[in-house]
């Protein structure tokens, strides 16, 4: 069972998982060009582009619903 209700679409969640997997492999193994700061900034932008804000807002909404604001 999932603890969170499945409100964000599976597509948005899948896109974020894909971005995370791709960038974490690069970051973890040092397989990137440029500086660490540049790859992390690129990773953060890729997550934003994939809809991480939608996921974060929904998780926060559900937490607030259960525990109050």
PDB file of N, CA and C in Angstrom:
ATOM      1  N   UNK A   1       0.819  -1.193   0.000  1.00  0.00           N
ATOM      2  CA  UNK A   1       0.000   0.000   0.000  1.00  0.00           C
ATOM      3  C   UNK A   1       0.861   1.255   0.000  1.00  0.00           C
ATOM      4  N   UNK A   2       0.345   2.254  -0.660  1.00  0.00           N
ATOM      5  CA  UNK A   2       1.037   3.533  -0.723  1.00  0.00           C
ATOM      6  C   UNK A   2       0.559   4.397   0.444  1.00  0.00           C
ATOM      7  N   UNK A   3       1.468   5.121   1.056  1.00  0.00           N
ATOM      8  CA  UNK A   3       1.092   6.003   2.151  1.00  0.00           C
ATOM      9  C   UNK A   3       0.439   7.268   1.622  1.00  0.00           C
ATOM     10  N   UNK A   4       0.881   7.709   0.439  1.00  0.00           N
ATOM     11  CA  UNK A   4       0.317   8.914  -0.143  1.00  0.00           C
ATOM     12  C   UNK A   4      -0.737   8.543  -1.170  1.00  0.00           C
ATOM     13  N   UNK A   5      -1.771   9.327  -1.223  1.00  0.00           N
ATOM     14  CA  UNK A   5      -2.789   9.122  -2.245  1.00  0.00           C
ATOM     15  C   UNK A   5      -2.161   9.427  -3.595  1.00  0.00           C
ATOM     16  N   UNK A   6      -2.544   8.691  -4.607  1.00  0.00           N
ATOM     17  CA  UNK A   6      -1.945   8.857  -5.927  1.00  0.00           C
ATOM     18  C   UNK A   6      -2.637   9.966  -6.704  1.00  0.00           C
ATOM     19  N   UNK A   7      -2.405  11.216  -6.315  1.00  0.00           N
ATOM     20  CA  UNK A   7      -3.028  12.336  -7.004  1.00  0.00           C
ATOM     21  C   UNK A   7      -2.205  12.829  -8.187  1.00  0.00           C
ATOM     22  N   UNK A   8      -0.879  13.097  -8.019  1.00  0.00           N
ATOM     23  CA  UNK A   8      -0.117  13.489  -9.215  1.00  0.00           C
ATOM     24  C   UNK A   8      -0.138  12.328 -10.204  1.00  0.00           C
ATOM     25  N   UNK A   9      -0.189  12.657 -11.463  1.00  0.00           N
ATOM     26  CA  UNK A   9      -0.290  11.596 -12.459  1.00  0.00           C
ATOM     27  C   UNK A   9       0.930  10.688 -12.420  1.00  0.00           C
ATOM     28  N   UNK A  10       0.713   9.457 -12.809  1.00  0.00           N
ATOM     29  CA  UNK A  10       1.804   8.486 -12.883  1.00  0.00           C
ATOM     30  C   UNK A  10       2.878   8.996 -13.833  1.00  0.00           C
ATOM     31  N   UNK A  11       2.478   9.718 -14.875  1.00  0.00           N
ATOM     32  CA  UNK A  11       3.437  10.271 -15.832  1.00  0.00           C
ATOM     33  C   UNK A  11       4.390  11.241 -15.151  1.00  0.00           C
ATOM     34  N   UNK A  12       3.860  12.147 -14.331  1.00  0.00           N
ATOM     35  CA  UNK A  12       4.698  13.128 -13.626  1.00  0.00           C
ATOM     36  C   UNK A  12       5.643  12.411 -12.674  1.00  0.00           C
ATOM     37  N   UNK A  13       5.139  11.437 -11.943  1.00  0.00           N
ATOM     38  CA  UNK A  13       5.984  10.687 -11.019  1.00  0.00           C
ATOM     39  C   UNK A  13       7.066   9.916 -11.781  1.00  0.00           C
ATOM     40  N   UNK A  14       6.701   9.308 -12.882  1.00  0.00           N
ATOM     41  CA  UNK A  14       7.665   8.553 -13.689  1.00  0.00           C
ATOM     42  C   UNK A  14       8.745   9.457 -14.260  1.00  0.00           C
ATOM     43  N   UNK A  15       8.345  10.630 -14.720  1.00  0.00           N
ATOM     44  CA  UNK A  15       9.317  11.578 -15.268  1.00  0.00           C
ATOM     45  C   UNK A  15      10.328  11.994 -14.200  1.00  0.00           C
ATOM     46  N   UNK A  16       9.841  12.255 -12.998  1.00  0.00           N
ATOM     47  CA  UNK A  16      10.735  12.651 -11.910  1.00  0.00           C
ATOM     48  C   UNK A  16      11.662  11.515 -11.506  1.00  0.00           C
ATOM     49  N   UNK A  17      11.154  10.313 -11.468  1.00  0.00           N
ATOM     50  CA  UNK A  17      11.978   9.157 -11.140  1.00  0.00           C
ATOM     51  C   UNK A  17      13.068   8.968 -12.192  1.00  0.00           C
ATOM     52  N   UNK A  18      12.714   9.133 -13.443  1.00  0.00           N
ATOM     53  CA  UNK A  18      13.674   8.994 -14.530  1.00  0.00           C
ATOM     54  C   UNK A  18      14.781  10.041 -14.426  1.00  0.00           C
ATOM     55  N   UNK A  19      14.392  11.285 -14.176  1.00  0.00           N
ATOM     56  CA  UNK A  19      15.379  12.365 -14.012  1.00  0.00           C
ATOM     57  C   UNK A  19      16.294  12.047 -12.839  1.00  0.00           C
ATOM     58  N   UNK A  20      15.704  11.677 -11.721  1.00  0.00           N
ATOM     59  CA  UNK A  20      16.486  11.370 -10.518  1.00  0.00           C
ATOM     60  C   UNK A  20      17.481  10.239 -10.783  1.00  0.00           C
ATOM     61  N   UNK A  21      17.013   9.174 -11.382  1.00  0.00           N
ATOM     62  CA  UNK A  21      17.882   8.022 -11.662  1.00  0.00           C
ATOM     63  C   UNK A  21      19.041   8.421 -12.564  1.00  0.00           C
ATOM     64  N   UNK A  22      18.739   9.145 -13.621  1.00  0.00           N
ATOM     65  CA  UNK A  22      19.766   9.565 -14.568  1.00  0.00           C
ATOM     66  C   UNK A  22      20.832  10.444 -13.903  1.00  0.00           C
ATOM     67  N   UNK A  23      20.397  11.477 -13.206  1.00  0.00           N
ATOM     68  CA  UNK A  23      21.356  12.412 -12.610  1.00  0.00           C
ATOM     69  C   UNK A  23      22.088  11.822 -11.417  1.00  0.00           C
ATOM     70  N   UNK A  24      21.416  11.024 -10.601  1.00  0.00           N
ATOM     71  CA  UNK A  24      22.095  10.468  -9.432  1.00  0.00           C
ATOM     72  C   UNK A  24      23.204   9.505  -9.837  1.00  0.00           C
ATOM     73  N   UNK A  25      23.011   8.786 -10.927  1.00  0.00           N
ATOM     74  CA  UNK A  25      24.102   7.929 -11.419  1.00  0.00           C
ATOM     75  C   UNK A  25      25.304   8.778 -11.792  1.00  0.00           C
ATOM     76  N   UNK A  26      25.067   9.867 -12.498  1.00  0.00           N
ATOM     77  CA  UNK A  26      26.157  10.755 -12.899  1.00  0.00           C
ATOM     78  C   UNK A  26      26.849  11.378 -11.689  1.00  0.00           C
ATOM     79  N   UNK A  27      26.049  11.884 -10.767  1.00  0.00           N
ATOM     80  CA  UNK A  27      26.595  12.562  -9.586  1.00  0.00           C
ATOM     81  C   UNK A  27      27.314  11.572  -8.675  1.00  0.00           C
ATOM     82  N   UNK A  28      26.707  10.437  -8.423  1.00  0.00           N
ATOM     83  CA  UNK A  28      27.288   9.444  -7.510  1.00  0.00           C
ATOM     84  C   UNK A  28      28.632   8.919  -7.982  1.00  0.00           C
ATOM     85  N   UNK A  29      28.756   8.732  -9.292  1.00  0.00           N
ATOM     86  CA  UNK A  29      29.983   8.154  -9.830  1.00  0.00           C
ATOM     87  C   UNK A  29      30.905   9.191 -10.452  1.00  0.00           C
ATOM     88  N   UNK A  30      30.576  10.467 -10.321  1.00  0.00           N
ATOM     89  CA  UNK A  30      31.425  11.528 -10.854  1.00  0.00           C
ATOM     90  C   UNK A  30      31.529  11.505 -12.368  1.00  0.00           C
ATOM     91  N   UNK A  31      30.495  11.006 -13.037  1.00  0.00           N
ATOM     92  CA  UNK A  31      30.501  10.878 -14.498  1.00  0.00           C
ATOM     93  C   UNK A  31      29.759  12.051 -15.143  1.00  0.00           C
ATOM     94  N   UNK A  32      30.259  13.246 -14.930  1.00  0.00           N
ATOM     95  CA  UNK A  32      29.654  14.438 -15.515  1.00  0.00           C
ATOM     96  C   UNK A  32      30.757  15.390 -15.934  1.00  0.00           C
ATOM     97  N   UNK A  33      30.405  16.294 -16.842  1.00  0.00           N
ATOM     98  CA  UNK A  33      31.375  17.311 -17.226  1.00  0.00           C
ATOM     99  C   UNK A  33      31.022  18.598 -16.506  1.00  0.00           C
ATOM    100  N   UNK A  34      31.986  19.442 -16.304  1.00  0.00           N
ATOM    101  CA  UNK A  34      31.766  20.681 -15.569  1.00  0.00           C
ATOM    102  C   UNK A  34      31.966  20.460 -14.079  1.00  0.00           C
ATOM    103  N   UNK A  35      31.459  21.397 -13.305  1.00  0.00           N
ATOM    104  CA  UNK A  35      31.628  21.337 -11.850  1.00  0.00           C
ATOM    105  C   UNK A  35      30.445  20.627 -11.196  1.00  0.00           C
ATOM    106  N   UNK A  36      30.644  20.263  -9.942  1.00  0.00           N
ATOM    107  CA  UNK A  36      29.560  19.637  -9.173  1.00  0.00           C
ATOM    108  C   UNK A  36      28.379  20.600  -9.049  1.00  0.00           C
ATOM    109  N   UNK A  37      28.671  21.872  -8.845  1.00  0.00           N
ATOM    110  CA  UNK A  37      27.611  22.867  -8.719  1.00  0.00           C
ATOM    111  C   UNK A  37      26.784  22.956 -10.000  1.00  0.00           C
ATOM    112  N   UNK A  38      27.451  22.855 -11.145  1.00  0.00           N
ATOM    113  CA  UNK A  38      26.744  22.934 -12.426  1.00  0.00           C
ATOM    114  C   UNK A  38      25.834  21.726 -12.636  1.00  0.00           C
ATOM    115  N   UNK A  39      26.317  20.526 -12.320  1.00  0.00           N
ATOM    116  CA  UNK A  39      25.492  19.332 -12.532  1.00  0.00           C
ATOM    117  C   UNK A  39      24.305  19.313 -11.565  1.00  0.00           C
ATOM    118  N   UNK A  40      24.516  19.784 -10.336  1.00  0.00           N
ATOM    119  CA  UNK A  40      23.410  19.839  -9.374  1.00  0.00           C
ATOM    120  C   UNK A  40      22.372  20.865  -9.825  1.00  0.00           C
ATOM    121  N   UNK A  41      22.812  22.003 -10.321  1.00  0.00           N
ATOM    122  CA  UNK A  41      21.873  23.015 -10.834  1.00  0.00           C
ATOM    123  C   UNK A  41      21.101  22.461 -12.033  1.00  0.00           C
ATOM    124  N   UNK A  42      21.784  21.727 -12.903  1.00  0.00           N
ATOM    125  CA  UNK A  42      21.133  21.100 -14.059  1.00  0.00           C
ATOM    126  C   UNK A  42      20.106  20.060 -13.600  1.00  0.00           C
ATOM    127  N   UNK A  43      20.479  19.276 -12.597  1.00  0.00           N
ATOM    128  CA  UNK A  43      19.593  18.261 -12.012  1.00  0.00           C
ATOM    129  C   UNK A  43      18.339  18.919 -11.430  1.00  0.00           C
ATOM    130  N   UNK A  44      18.537  19.982 -10.670  1.00  0.00           N
ATOM    131  CA  UNK A  44      17.405  20.679 -10.066  1.00  0.00           C
ATOM    132  C   UNK A  44      16.468  21.248 -11.136  1.00  0.00           C
ATOM    133  N   UNK A  45      17.033  21.796 -12.206  1.00  0.00           N
ATOM    134  CA  UNK A  45      16.203  22.335 -13.283  1.00  0.00           C
ATOM    135  C   UNK A  45      15.452  21.218 -14.007  1.00  0.00           C
ATOM    136  N   UNK A  46      16.123  20.101 -14.209  1.00  0.00           N
ATOM    137  CA  UNK A  46      15.472  18.962 -14.872  1.00  0.00           C
ATOM    138  C   UNK A  46      14.302  18.451 -14.032  1.00  0.00           C
ATOM    139  N   UNK A  47      14.455  18.422 -12.714  1.00  0.00           N
ATOM    140  CA  UNK A  47      13.353  18.024 -11.838  1.00  0.00           C
ATOM    141  C   UNK A  47      12.199  19.016 -11.942  1.00  0.00           C
ATOM    142  N   UNK A  48      12.518  20.315 -11.954  1.00  0.00           N
ATOM    143  CA  UNK A  48      11.467  21.328 -12.110  1.00  0.00           C
ATOM    144  C   UNK A  48      10.737  21.134 -13.431  1.00  0.00           C
ATOM    145  N   UNK A  49      11.500  20.900 -14.492  1.00  0.00           N
ATOM    146  CA  UNK A  49      10.896  20.694 -15.814  1.00  0.00           C
ATOM    147  C   UNK A  49      10.019  19.443 -15.850  1.00  0.00           C
ATOM    148  N   UNK A  50      10.358  18.456 -15.030  1.00  0.00           N
ATOM    149  CA  UNK A  50       9.598  17.203 -14.981  1.00  0.00           C
ATOM    150  C   UNK A  50       8.384  17.292 -14.052  1.00  0.00           C
ATOM    151  N   UNK A  51       8.237  18.426 -13.349  1.00  0.00           N
ATOM    152  CA  UNK A  51       7.055  18.625 -12.514  1.00  0.00           C
ATOM    153  C   UNK A  51       7.229  18.313 -11.043  1.00  0.00           C
ATOM    154  N   UNK A  52       8.452  18.410 -10.523  1.00  0.00           N
ATOM    155  CA  UNK A  52       8.672  18.118  -9.101  1.00  0.00           C
ATOM    156  C   UNK A  52       7.841  19.019  -8.195  1.00  0.00           C
ATOM    157  N   UNK A  53       7.573  20.244  -8.632  1.00  0.00           N
ATOM    158  CA  UNK A  53       6.770  21.155  -7.810  1.00  0.00           C
ATOM    159  C   UNK A  53       5.347  20.634  -7.620  1.00  0.00           C
ATOM    160  N   UNK A  54       4.803  19.986  -8.646  1.00  0.00           N
ATOM    161  CA  UNK A  54       3.465  19.393  -8.551  1.00  0.00           C
ATOM    162  C   UNK A  54       3.464  18.291  -7.499  1.00  0.00           C
ATOM    163  N   UNK A  55       4.493  17.465  -7.536  1.00  0.00           N
ATOM    164  CA  UNK A  55       4.607  16.355  -6.585  1.00  0.00           C
ATOM    165  C   UNK A  55       4.776  16.900  -5.161  1.00  0.00           C
ATOM    166  N   UNK A  56       5.667  17.857  -4.995  1.00  0.00           N
ATOM    167  CA  UNK A  56       5.934  18.440  -3.677  1.00  0.00           C
ATOM    168  C   UNK A  56       4.682  19.098  -3.102  1.00  0.00           C
ATOM    169  N   UNK A  57       3.967  19.852  -3.933  1.00  0.00           N
ATOM    170  CA  UNK A  57       2.742  20.513  -3.466  1.00  0.00           C
ATOM    171  C   UNK A  57       1.688  19.494  -3.032  1.00  0.00           C
ATOM    172  N   UNK A  58       1.574  18.414  -3.794  1.00  0.00           N
ATOM    173  CA  UNK A  58       0.577  17.398  -3.450  1.00  0.00           C
ATOM    174  C   UNK A  58       0.948  16.674  -2.163  1.00  0.00           C
ATOM    175  N   UNK A  59       2.208  16.359  -1.982  1.00  0.00           N
ATOM    176  CA  UNK A  59       2.645  15.714  -0.736  1.00  0.00           C
ATOM    177  C   UNK A  59       2.355  16.641   0.443  1.00  0.00           C
ATOM    178  N   UNK A  60       2.689  17.930   0.293  1.00  0.00           N
ATOM    179  CA  UNK A  60       2.441  18.890   1.373  1.00  0.00           C
ATOM    180  C   UNK A  60       0.952  19.014   1.653  1.00  0.00           C
ATOM    181  N   UNK A  61       0.121  19.035   0.600  1.00  0.00           N
ATOM    182  CA  UNK A  61      -1.330  19.134   0.776  1.00  0.00           C
ATOM    183  C   UNK A  61      -1.851  17.949   1.587  1.00  0.00           C
ATOM    184  N   UNK A  62      -1.347  16.764   1.271  1.00  0.00           N
ATOM    185  CA  UNK A  62      -1.803  15.560   1.971  1.00  0.00           C
ATOM    186  C   UNK A  62      -1.318  15.558   3.432  1.00  0.00           C
ATOM    187  N   UNK A  63      -0.114  16.012   3.663  1.00  0.00           N
ATOM    188  CA  UNK A  63       0.392  16.095   5.043  1.00  0.00           C
ATOM    189  C   UNK A  63      -0.460  17.082   5.841  1.00  0.00           C
ATOM    190  N   UNK A  64      -0.725  18.249   5.231  1.00  0.00           N
ATOM    191  CA  UNK A  64      -1.564  19.243   5.902  1.00  0.00           C
ATOM    192  C   UNK A  64      -2.968  18.709   6.185  1.00  0.00           C
ATOM    193  N   UNK A  65      -3.497  17.929   5.248  1.00  0.00           N
ATOM    194  CA  UNK A  65      -4.831  17.356   5.405  1.00  0.00           C
ATOM    195  C   UNK A  65      -4.871  16.394   6.597  1.00  0.00           C
ATOM    196  N   UNK A  66      -3.815  15.626   6.764  1.00  0.00           N
ATOM    197  CA  UNK A  66      -3.775  14.631   7.831  1.00  0.00           C
ATOM    198  C   UNK A  66      -3.377  15.258   9.167  1.00  0.00           C
ATOM    199  N   UNK A  67      -2.376  16.119   9.155  1.00  0.00           N
ATOM    200  CA  UNK A  67      -1.817  16.649  10.419  1.00  0.00           C
ATOM    201  C   UNK A  67      -2.170  18.100  10.701  1.00  0.00           C
ATOM    202  N   UNK A  68      -2.845  18.740   9.794  1.00  0.00           N
ATOM    203  CA  UNK A  68      -3.171  20.150   9.965  1.00  0.00           C
ATOM    204  C   UNK A  68      -2.021  21.022   9.498  1.00  0.00           C
ATOM    205  N   UNK A  69      -2.335  22.259   9.223  1.00  0.00           N
ATOM    206  CA  UNK A  69      -1.315  23.186   8.696  1.00  0.00           C
ATOM    207  C   UNK A  69      -0.412  23.730   9.755  1.00  0.00           C
TER     208      UNK A  69
END
